[in-house]
CSV table of C-alpha atoms and ligand atoms in Angstrom, one decimal:
chain,number,residue,atom,x,y,z
A,1,MET,CA,0.0,0.0,0.0
A,2,GLU,CA,1.6,3.2,-1.1
A,3,PRO,CA,1.6,6.4,1.1
A,4,LYS,CA,-1.2,8.9,0.5
A,5,MET,CA,-1.8,12.5,1.4
A,6,SER,CA,-4.5,12.7,4.0
A,7,ASP,CA,-6.1,15.8,2.3
A,8,PRO,CA,-6.2,16.1,-1.5
A,9,VAL,CA,-3.6,18.4,-3.1
A,10,TYR,CA,-5.0,20.1,-6.2
A,11,VAL,CA,-3.2,21.7,-9.1
A,12,ALA,CA,-4.6,25.1,-8.0
A,13,SER,CA,-6.1,26.5,-4.8
A,14,PRO,CA,-7.8,29.9,-4.7
A,15,LEU,CA,-6.0,32.8,-2.9
A,16,LEU,CA,-8.7,34.0,-0.6
A,17,PRO,CA,-8.7,37.0,1.7
A,18,ASP,CA,-9.4,36.6,5.5
A,19,LEU,CA,-13.1,36.9,6.2
A,20,ASP,CA,-12.4,39.6,8.8
A,21,GLN,CA,-10.7,41.7,6.1
A,22,LEU,CA,-13.6,41.1,3.7
A,23,ALA,CA,-16.4,41.8,6.2
A,24,PRO,CA,-15.9,45.7,6.3
A,25,LEU,CA,-16.0,45.8,2.5
A,26,LEU,CA,-19.1,43.7,2.3
A,27,GLU,CA,-20.7,46.1,4.9
A,28,GLU,CA,-19.8,49.0,2.7
A,29,ILE,CA,-21.4,47.3,-0.3
A,30,TRP,CA,-24.5,46.3,1.7
A,31,SER,CA,-25.1,49.8,3.1
A,32,SER,CA,-24.6,51.5,-0.3
A,33,LYS,CA,-26.8,48.9,-2.0
A,34,HIS,CA,-24.6,49.6,-5.1
A,35,VAL,CA,-23.9,45.9,-5.8
A,36,THR,CA,-23.1,45.9,-9.5
A,37,ASN,CA,-22.9,48.1,-12.7
A,38,HIS,CA,-19.5,49.8,-12.3
A,39,GLY,CA,-19.8,50.6,-8.5
A,40,PRO,CA,-17.1,52.1,-6.4
A,41,MET,CA,-15.1,48.9,-5.7
A,42,HIS,CA,-15.2,48.1,-9.4
A,43,GLN,CA,-13.8,51.6,-10.2
A,44,LYS,CA,-11.1,51.4,-7.5
A,45,LEU,CA,-10.0,47.9,-8.7
A,46,GLU,CA,-9.7,49.1,-12.3
A,47,ALA,CA,-7.6,52.0,-11.2
A,48,GLU,CA,-5.3,49.8,-9.1
A,49,LEU,CA,-5.0,47.3,-11.9
A,50,SER,CA,-4.0,50.0,-14.3
A,51,LYS,CA,-1.1,50.9,-12.0
A,52,HIS,CA,-0.2,47.2,-11.3
A,53,LEU,CA,-0.3,46.2,-15.0
A,54,GLY,CA,1.3,49.4,-16.3
A,55,VAL,CA,-1.4,50.3,-18.9
A,56,PRO,CA,-4.0,53.0,-19.1
A,57,THR,CA,-6.9,50.7,-20.2
A,58,THR,CA,-8.0,48.1,-17.7
A,59,MET,CA,-11.6,47.0,-18.1
A,60,LEU,CA,-13.0,44.4,-15.7
A,61,PHE,CA,-15.3,41.6,-16.8
A,62,GLY,CA,-17.3,38.9,-15.2
A,63,ASN,CA,-14.9,36.2,-16.4
A,64,GLY,CA,-12.0,35.8,-18.8
A,65,THR,CA,-14.1,34.2,-21.5
A,66,ILE,CA,-16.5,37.2,-21.8
A,67,ALA,CA,-13.4,39.5,-21.8
A,68,LEU,CA,-12.0,37.5,-24.8
A,69,LEU,CA,-15.3,37.5,-26.6
A,70,THR,CA,-15.6,41.3,-26.1
A,71,ALA,CA,-12.0,42.0,-27.2
A,72,LEU,CA,-12.6,40.1,-30.5
A,73,LYS,CA,-15.9,41.9,-31.0
A,74,PHE,CA,-14.1,45.2,-30.3
A,75,LEU,CA,-11.6,44.5,-33.1
A,76,ASP,CA,-14.5,44.4,-35.7
A,77,LEU,CA,-12.7,41.8,-37.8
A,78,PRO,CA,-14.3,40.9,-41.1
A,79,PRO,CA,-17.0,38.2,-40.7
A,80,LYS,CA,-15.7,34.6,-41.2
A,81,SER,CA,-12.1,35.9,-41.4
A,82,GLU,CA,-9.3,33.7,-40.0
A,83,VAL,CA,-7.7,34.2,-36.6
A,84,ILE,CA,-4.6,32.2,-36.0
A,85,THR,CA,-3.9,30.8,-32.6
A,86,THR,CA,-2.4,27.9,-30.7
A,87,PRO,CA,-4.1,24.6,-30.1
A,88,LEU,CA,-2.3,24.2,-26.8
A,89,THR,CA,-4.6,26.4,-24.7
A,90,PHE,CA,-7.8,26.3,-22.8
A,91,ALA,CA,-11.0,25.9,-24.8
A,92,ALA,CA,-12.0,29.5,-24.2
A,93,THR,CA,-9.4,30.9,-26.5
A,94,ALA,CA,-10.6,29.0,-29.6
A,95,HIS,CA,-14.3,29.2,-28.6
A,96,ALA,CA,-14.2,33.0,-28.4
A,97,ILE,CA,-13.0,33.1,-32.0
A,98,ALA,CA,-15.7,30.8,-33.2
A,99,TRP,CA,-18.5,32.5,-31.1
A,100,ASN,CA,-17.6,35.8,-32.9
A,101,GLY,CA,-18.3,34.2,-36.3
A,102,LEU,CA,-14.6,34.0,-37.1
A,103,LYS,CA,-12.6,31.0,-38.1
A,104,PRO,CA,-10.0,29.6,-35.7
A,105,VAL,CA,-6.8,28.6,-37.5
A,106,PHE,CA,-4.4,26.5,-35.5
A,107,ALA,CA,-0.7,26.9,-36.0
A,108,ASP,CA,2.0,24.9,-34.2
A,109,VAL,CA,3.9,25.8,-31.0
A,110,ASP,CA,7.5,26.3,-30.6
A,111,HIS,CA,9.3,23.2,-29.1
A,112,THR,CA,11.0,25.2,-26.4
A,113,THR,CA,8.5,27.8,-25.2
A,114,LEU,CA,5.3,25.8,-26.2
A,115,THR,CA,3.8,29.2,-27.3
A,116,LEU,CA,2.8,30.0,-30.9
A,117,ASP,CA,5.7,29.4,-33.3
A,118,PRO,CA,6.0,32.5,-35.5
A,119,GLU,CA,7.3,30.5,-38.4
A,120,SER,CA,4.2,28.2,-38.3
A,121,VAL,CA,2.0,31.3,-37.9
A,122,GLU,CA,3.5,32.9,-41.1
A,123,LEU,CA,2.8,29.7,-43.0
A,124,ALA,CA,-0.8,29.8,-41.9
A,125,ILE,CA,-1.4,33.3,-43.0
A,126,THR,CA,-3.8,33.7,-46.0
A,127,GLU,CA,-5.6,36.6,-47.6
A,128,ASN,CA,-8.5,35.9,-45.2
A,129,THR,CA,-6.4,36.2,-42.0
A,130,SER,CA,-7.3,39.1,-39.8
A,131,ALA,CA,-5.7,38.5,-36.5
A,132,ILE,CA,-3.4,36.5,-34.3
A,133,ILE,CA,-4.1,35.5,-30.7
A,134,GLY,CA,-0.9,34.5,-28.9
A,135,VAL,CA,-1.3,32.7,-25.6
A,136,HIS,CA,1.3,33.1,-22.9
A,137,VAL,CA,0.7,29.5,-21.9
A,138,TYR,CA,1.8,28.5,-18.3
A,139,GLY,CA,3.1,32.0,-18.0
A,140,THR,CA,5.8,31.5,-20.7
A,141,LEU,CA,5.8,34.6,-22.8
A,142,CYS,CA,5.1,34.4,-26.6
A,143,ASP,CA,7.8,35.7,-29.0
A,144,VAL,CA,6.1,39.1,-28.9
A,145,ASP,CA,8.6,40.8,-31.1
A,146,ALA,CA,8.2,38.2,-33.9
A,147,LEU,CA,4.4,38.3,-33.6
A,148,ALA,CA,4.4,42.1,-33.8
A,149,ARG,CA,6.6,41.9,-36.9
A,150,LEU,CA,4.1,39.5,-38.5
A,151,GLY,CA,1.2,41.8,-37.5
A,152,ALA,CA,2.9,44.8,-39.1
A,153,LYS,CA,4.0,42.9,-42.2
A,154,TYR,CA,0.6,41.4,-43.0
A,155,ASN,CA,-1.6,44.1,-41.5
A,156,LEU,CA,-3.0,41.8,-38.8
A,157,ARG,CA,-4.3,42.7,-35.3
A,158,VAL,CA,-2.3,40.9,-32.6
A,159,ILE,CA,-3.9,40.3,-29.2
A,160,TYR,CA,-2.8,38.1,-26.3
A,161,ASP,CA,-4.6,35.7,-24.1
A,162,ALA,CA,-2.7,36.5,-20.9
A,163,ALA,CA,-4.8,34.4,-18.6
A,164,HIS,CA,-1.6,32.8,-17.3
A,165,ALA,CA,0.6,35.8,-17.2
A,166,PHE,CA,-0.8,38.3,-14.6
A,167,GLY,CA,2.0,40.7,-13.6
A,168,ALA,CA,4.6,39.1,-15.9
A,169,ARG,CA,7.2,41.5,-17.4
A,170,LYS,CA,9.7,41.1,-20.2
A,171,SER,CA,12.9,43.2,-19.8
A,172,GLY,CA,10.9,45.2,-17.3
A,173,ILE,CA,8.0,45.9,-19.7
A,174,PRO,CA,4.6,44.8,-18.4
A,175,VAL,CA,3.2,42.0,-20.5
A,176,SER,CA,0.0,44.0,-21.0
A,177,GLN,CA,1.9,46.5,-23.1
A,178,PHE,CA,2.3,44.1,-26.0
A,179,GLY,CA,-0.2,43.8,-28.8
A,180,ASP,CA,-3.5,45.6,-29.3
A,181,ALA,CA,-4.8,44.2,-26.0
A,182,SER,CA,-4.2,41.4,-23.5
A,183,ILE,CA,-7.0,39.4,-21.8
A,184,PHE,CA,-6.6,38.1,-18.3
A,185,SER,CA,-8.6,35.6,-16.4
A,186,PHE,CA,-9.3,36.2,-12.7
A,187,HIS,CA,-10.8,32.7,-12.1
A,188,ALA,CA,-10.4,31.1,-8.7
A,189,THR,CA,-7.6,29.0,-10.1
A,190,LYS,CA,-5.5,32.0,-11.1
A,191,LEU,CA,-2.8,33.6,-9.0
A,192,PHE,CA,-4.8,36.9,-8.9
A,193,ASN,CA,-8.5,36.0,-8.7
A,194,THR,CA,-11.9,37.6,-8.0
A,195,LEU,CA,-13.5,34.1,-7.8
A,196,GLU,CA,-14.7,34.6,-11.4
A,197,GLY,CA,-13.4,37.5,-13.3
A,198,GLY,CA,-11.6,38.8,-16.3
A,199,LEU,CA,-9.9,41.9,-17.8
A,200,ILE,CA,-9.1,43.5,-21.1
A,201,ALA,CA,-5.9,45.5,-20.7
A,202,SER,CA,-4.5,47.7,-23.4
A,203,PRO,CA,-1.7,50.3,-23.9
A,204,ASN,CA,-4.3,52.2,-26.0
A,205,GLU,CA,-6.3,54.6,-23.9
A,206,ASP,CA,-8.7,55.3,-26.7
A,207,TYR,CA,-10.1,51.7,-26.4
A,208,LYS,CA,-11.7,52.5,-23.1
A,209,GLU,CA,-14.9,54.1,-24.2
A,210,ARG,CA,-16.0,51.5,-26.7
A,211,ILE,CA,-15.0,48.5,-24.5
A,212,TYR,CA,-17.1,50.2,-21.8
A,213,PHE,CA,-20.2,50.3,-24.1
A,214,LEU,CA,-19.6,46.7,-25.4
A,215,ARG,CA,-19.5,45.5,-21.8
A,216,ASN,CA,-22.7,47.2,-20.8
A,217,PHE,CA,-25.3,46.4,-23.6
A,218,GLY,CA,-24.0,49.3,-25.7
A,219,ILE,CA,-25.7,51.7,-23.3
A,220,LYS,CA,-24.3,55.2,-23.4
A,221,ASN,CA,-26.9,56.9,-21.2
A,222,GLU,CA,-30.6,56.6,-20.4
A,223,GLU,CA,-31.5,57.8,-23.9
A,224,GLU,CA,-28.9,56.2,-26.1
A,225,VAL,CA,-27.7,52.7,-27.1
A,226,VAL,CA,-24.7,53.2,-29.3
A,227,ASP,CA,-23.3,49.7,-29.9
A,228,ILE,CA,-24.3,46.0,-29.9
A,229,GLY,CA,-23.0,45.2,-26.4
A,230,ILE,CA,-23.4,42.4,-24.0
A,231,ASN,CA,-23.5,42.1,-20.2
A,232,GLY,CA,-19.9,41.5,-19.3
A,233,LYS,CA,-19.8,43.3,-16.0
A,234,MET,CA,-18.1,42.3,-12.8
A,235,ASN,CA,-20.1,42.8,-9.5
A,236,GLU,CA,-19.0,44.6,-6.4
A,237,VAL,CA,-18.3,41.5,-4.3
A,238,GLN,CA,-15.9,40.2,-6.9
A,239,ALA,CA,-14.2,43.6,-7.1
A,240,ALA,CA,-13.9,43.7,-3.3
A,241,ILE,CA,-12.2,40.3,-3.3
A,242,GLY,CA,-9.9,41.6,-6.0
A,243,LEU,CA,-8.9,44.7,-4.0
A,244,LEU,CA,-7.9,42.5,-1.1
A,245,ASN,CA,-6.2,39.8,-3.2
A,246,LEU,CA,-4.2,42.3,-5.1
A,247,LYS,CA,-2.4,43.1,-1.8
A,248,ALA,CA,-1.6,39.4,-1.3
A,249,VAL,CA,-0.3,38.6,-4.8
A,250,GLU,CA,3.4,39.4,-4.2
A,251,GLN,CA,3.5,37.2,-1.0
A,252,GLU,CA,1.8,34.3,-2.8
A,253,LYS,CA,4.3,34.7,-5.7
A,254,ALA,CA,7.2,34.6,-3.3
A,255,ARG,CA,5.9,31.3,-1.8
A,256,ARG,CA,5.4,29.9,-5.3
A,257,ARG,CA,8.9,30.8,-6.2
A,258,GLU,CA,10.1,28.7,-3.2
A,259,LEU,CA,8.0,25.8,-4.4
A,260,ARG,CA,9.5,26.3,-7.9
A,261,ALA,CA,13.0,26.0,-6.4
A,262,ARG,CA,12.0,22.8,-4.5
A,263,TYR,CA,10.5,21.2,-7.6
A,264,THR,CA,13.4,22.3,-9.7
A,265,SER,CA,16.0,20.8,-7.3
A,266,PHE,CA,14.8,17.3,-7.9
A,267,LEU,CA,13.5,17.5,-11.4
A,268,SER,CA,16.3,19.3,-13.2
A,269,GLY,CA,18.8,17.0,-14.7
A,270,LEU,CA,16.4,14.0,-14.7
A,271,ASP,CA,16.7,12.3,-18.1
A,272,GLY,CA,13.5,12.9,-20.2
A,273,VAL,CA,12.1,15.5,-17.9
A,274,ARG,CA,11.9,19.0,-19.3
A,275,LEU,CA,10.8,22.1,-17.4
A,276,ALA,CA,9.2,25.4,-18.7
A,277,ALA,CA,11.5,27.4,-21.0
A,278,ASP,CA,14.1,29.5,-19.2
A,279,GLN,CA,13.3,33.1,-20.1
A,280,PRO,CA,16.0,35.1,-18.3
A,281,ASP,CA,14.6,38.4,-19.3
A,282,VAL,CA,11.1,37.5,-18.0
A,283,GLU,CA,9.7,38.1,-14.6
A,284,ASN,CA,7.6,34.9,-14.3
A,285,ALA,CA,3.9,35.2,-13.4
A,286,GLU,CA,4.1,32.0,-11.2
A,287,GLN,CA,0.8,30.6,-12.5
A,288,TYR,CA,1.6,27.0,-13.4
A,289,PHE,CA,4.5,24.6,-13.1
A,290,PRO,CA,4.5,22.4,-16.2
A,291,VAL,CA,6.8,19.4,-16.7
A,292,ILE,CA,7.2,17.7,-20.1
A,293,LEU,CA,7.9,14.0,-19.9
A,294,ASN,CA,9.6,12.1,-22.7
A,295,LYS,CA,8.7,8.4,-22.0
A,296,ALA,CA,11.5,7.0,-24.2
A,297,GLN,CA,14.1,8.8,-22.1
A,298,PHE,CA,12.3,9.0,-18.7
A,299,GLY,CA,11.0,5.4,-18.8
A,300,ARG,CA,7.5,6.4,-17.7
A,301,SER,CA,4.8,8.4,-19.5
A,302,ARG,CA,3.0,11.6,-18.4
A,303,ASP,CA,0.0,9.4,-17.7
A,304,ASP,CA,2.0,7.0,-15.5
A,305,ILE,CA,3.0,9.9,-13.3
A,306,TYR,CA,-0.4,11.5,-13.4
A,307,GLU,CA,-2.0,8.2,-12.2
A,308,ALA,CA,0.8,7.5,-9.6
A,309,LEU,CA,0.2,11.0,-8.1
A,310,LYS,CA,-3.6,10.6,-8.1
A,311,ARG,CA,-3.3,7.3,-6.1
A,312,ARG,CA,-1.5,9.4,-3.5
A,313,ASN,CA,-4.3,12.0,-3.5
A,314,ILE,CA,-2.3,14.5,-5.5
A,315,PHE,CA,-4.2,15.9,-8.5
A,316,ALA,CA,-1.8,17.2,-11.2
A,317,ARG,CA,-3.5,18.3,-14.4
A,318,LYS,CA,-2.9,17.5,-18.1
A,319,TYR,CA,-3.3,21.1,-19.2
A,320,PHE,CA,-3.9,21.1,-22.2
A,321,HIS,CA,-5.0,17.7,-23.2
A,322,PRO,CA,-7.0,17.3,-25.4
A,323,ILE,CA,-5.7,20.2,-27.5
A,324,CYS,CA,-8.3,22.4,-29.3
A,325,THR,CA,-8.0,20.5,-32.6
A,326,ASP,CA,-9.2,17.3,-30.8
A,327,PHE,CA,-12.5,19.0,-29.7
A,328,VAL,CA,-15.5,17.4,-31.4
A,329,PRO,CA,-16.9,20.6,-33.0
A,330,TYR,CA,-13.4,21.5,-34.3
A,331,GLN,CA,-13.0,18.3,-36.2
A,332,SER,CA,-14.7,19.9,-39.1
A,333,GLU,CA,-12.6,22.0,-41.5
A,334,GLN,CA,-15.7,24.1,-42.0
A,335,ILE,CA,-15.3,25.5,-38.6
A,336,VAL,CA,-11.5,25.5,-38.1
A,337,SER,CA,-8.5,25.2,-40.2
A,338,THR,CA,-5.7,23.0,-38.8
A,339,LYS,CA,-2.2,23.4,-39.9
A,340,ASN,CA,0.6,21.0,-39.6
A,341,MET,CA,1.3,20.8,-35.8
A,342,PRO,CA,3.8,18.1,-35.0
A,343,VAL,CA,5.0,19.8,-31.8
A,344,ALA,CA,1.6,20.4,-30.3
A,345,GLU,CA,0.6,16.8,-31.2
A,346,GLU,CA,3.6,15.4,-29.4
A,347,VAL,CA,3.5,17.7,-26.4
A,348,LYS,CA,-0.1,17.2,-25.6
A,349,SER,CA,0.6,13.7,-24.3
A,350,GLN,CA,3.8,14.8,-22.4
A,351,VAL,CA,2.8,17.8,-20.4
A,352,LEU,CA,1.7,17.7,-16.8
A,353,CYS,CA,1.0,20.7,-14.5
A,354,LEU,CA,2.1,20.0,-10.9
A,355,PRO,CA,0.2,21.5,-8.0
A,356,TYR,CA,1.4,25.1,-7.8
A,357,HIS,CA,0.3,27.2,-4.9
A,358,SER,CA,1.2,28.1,-1.4
A,359,GLY,CA,-0.9,25.3,0.0
A,360,VAL,CA,1.5,22.7,-1.3
A,361,GLY,CA,3.4,21.6,1.8
A,362,VAL,CA,6.8,19.9,2.2
A,363,ASP,CA,5.2,16.5,2.7
A,364,ALA,CA,3.4,16.8,-0.7
A,365,VAL,CA,6.6,17.9,-2.4
A,366,ASP,CA,8.4,15.0,-0.9
A,367,MET,CA,5.8,12.6,-2.1
A,368,ILE,CA,5.9,14.1,-5.6
A,369,ALA,CA,9.7,13.8,-5.6
A,370,GLU,CA,9.4,10.2,-4.5
A,371,VAL,CA,7.1,9.4,-7.5
A,372,PHE,CA,9.5,11.1,-9.9
A,373,LEU,CA,12.7,9.6,-8.5
A,374,ASN,CA,11.8,6.1,-7.4
A,375,GLY,CA,11.2,4.9,-11.0
A,376,THR,CA,8.1,2.7,-10.3
A,377,THR,CA,4.7,3.1,-11.8
A,378,ALA,CA,3.0,2.0,-8.5
B,401,T4K,N1,-7.6,31.4,-21.6
B,401,T4K,C1,-6.8,30.6,-20.9
B,401,T4K,C2,-5.4,30.3,-21.5
B,401,T4K,C3,-7.3,30.0,-19.8
B,401,T4K,O1,-6.5,29.1,-19.1
B,401,T4K,C4,-8.6,30.3,-19.3
B,401,T4K,C5,-9.1,29.6,-18.1
B,401,T4K,C6,-9.4,31.2,-20.0
B,401,T4K,C7,-8.8,31.7,-21.2
B,401,T4K,C8,-10.8,31.5,-19.6
B,401,T4K,O2,-10.9,32.3,-18.5
B,401,T4K,P1,-12.2,32.1,-17.5
B,401,T4K,O3,-13.4,32.4,-18.4
B,401,T4K,O4,-12.2,30.7,-16.9
B,401,T4K,O5,-12.0,33.2,-16.5
B,401,T4K,C9,-9.8,25.8,-14.9
B,401,T4K,C10,-10.5,27.1,-14.8
B,401,T4K,O6,-11.9,27.0,-14.7
B,401,T4K,C11,-10.2,28.0,-16.0
B,401,T4K,O7,-10.4,29.3,-15.6
B,401,T4K,C12,-8.7,27.9,-16.4
B,401,T4K,N2,-8.4,28.6,-17.6
B,401,T4K,C13,-8.4,26.4,-16.7
B,401,T4K,C14,-6.9,26.3,-17.1
B,401,T4K,O8,-8.5,25.7,-15.4
B,401,T4K,P2,-10.7,23.3,-14.9
B,401,T4K,O9,-11.8,22.7,-15.7
B,401,T4K,O10,-9.4,22.7,-14.9
B,401,T4K,O11,-11.2,23.7,-13.4
B,401,T4K,P3,-11.4,22.8,-12.2
B,401,T4K,O12,-12.8,23.1,-11.6
B,401,T4K,O13,-11.2,21.3,-12.5
B,401,T4K,O14,-10.3,23.3,-11.2
B,401,T4K,C15,-9.0,22.8,-11.1
B,401,T4K,C16,-8.6,22.6,-9.7
B,401,T4K,O15,-8.6,23.8,-9.0
B,401,T4K,C17,-9.6,21.7,-8.9
B,401,T4K,O16,-9.2,20.4,-9.1
B,401,T4K,C18,-9.5,22.2,-7.5
B,401,T4K,C19,-9.1,23.6,-7.6
B,401,T4K,N3,-10.2,24.5,-7.4
B,401,T4K,C20,-11.1,24.8,-8.4
B,401,T4K,C21,-12.1,25.7,-8.2
B,401,T4K,C22,-13.1,26.0,-9.3
B,401,T4K,C23,-10.4,25.0,-6.1
B,401,T4K,O17,-9.6,24.7,-5.2
B,401,T4K,N4,-11.5,25.8,-5.9
B,401,T4K,C24,-12.4,26.1,-6.9
B,401,T4K,O18,-13.3,26.9,-6.6
B,401,T4K,O19,-10.6,24.8,-15.5
């Protein structure tokens, strides 16, 4: 009988403020009765996020998916035009393209970074291409310079799904300054969360007004509806949690960095085990800790490790398996266009995200180390 954690250890665990910190903010909301529709907490959080993320435009949403949908709507891309993205992402990235009446086109990922491979993107560009969505998957940054060059060369909009990259920086530049806009998820599983939530961030201040209308049914004032908007708003309780969590993010990141060091100490140098790309100029967002397992070299597969951990009550996740091109609705070339993607096809059965949050204790790390190091599939 193998050892087992007494409490389950999950891939993610929400950062939650103390209830005694939250209570006064809830009292404020309750007494004002302003519970949603751009209330004071909402406005304060947008202002704080603008400072934190280093861009003038930070528009909150009820979740990351509605933020992605709205960002694409905002771009006014030609109907049915093609948007190139990665298949190695959460379903929301691809679905947001299809829900906007656009065609997702999947290019391959780079073998080292696992983000969109600019060469593969260039091969996928046609006269119908209108945009590129890069995904900073696991917090590894896309080749933003190469994607910007492609955008300029072919006159394409470039936006980023930055759901995994909250607070990341490249050579000191906040990640939200790249591209036309970046979309963040503030879901409970994210480093910075508002239980459910999302954000469109942009270096372009002029975007604010129209995104505001799109988020709120297109309503300008009591007399005028000026756009075909939706309800994408975040409520005051979510915003209050965001205000408190924003103060705790740096401490949580520091604790995750310690966990990263502990994981790295036993994983690096293991034959057939690869860690996320080393990006020395990048301040990591500390969102996920992916390992890429090569069975031929390591002796065991990703699924062997996943199962061995699960038997010990440790729930790593196969993000992102299946990849988007495996999804039932995307098996039709009518809906998507799939390019040659040997790297994504290989990596999808090799990648495993280990539990990565401050609740992962030394005993869990020891157990994970034992699974990786002892060489059994038990
Ligand atoms: N783009 C990218 C690249 C994304 O990764 C995501 C979301 C989006 C866009 C869309 O953003 P949102 O619309 O979601 O804001 C989770 C999250 O639901 C999803 O937000 C996230 N990506 C995705 C990578 O992970 P699942 O299906 O893995 O969630 P679930 O419920 O299995 O949770 C994972 C683990 O987290 C659980 O085993 C336990 C722990 N957990 C989860 C929840 C919900 C908790 O401890 N407490 C909780 O309340 O999708």
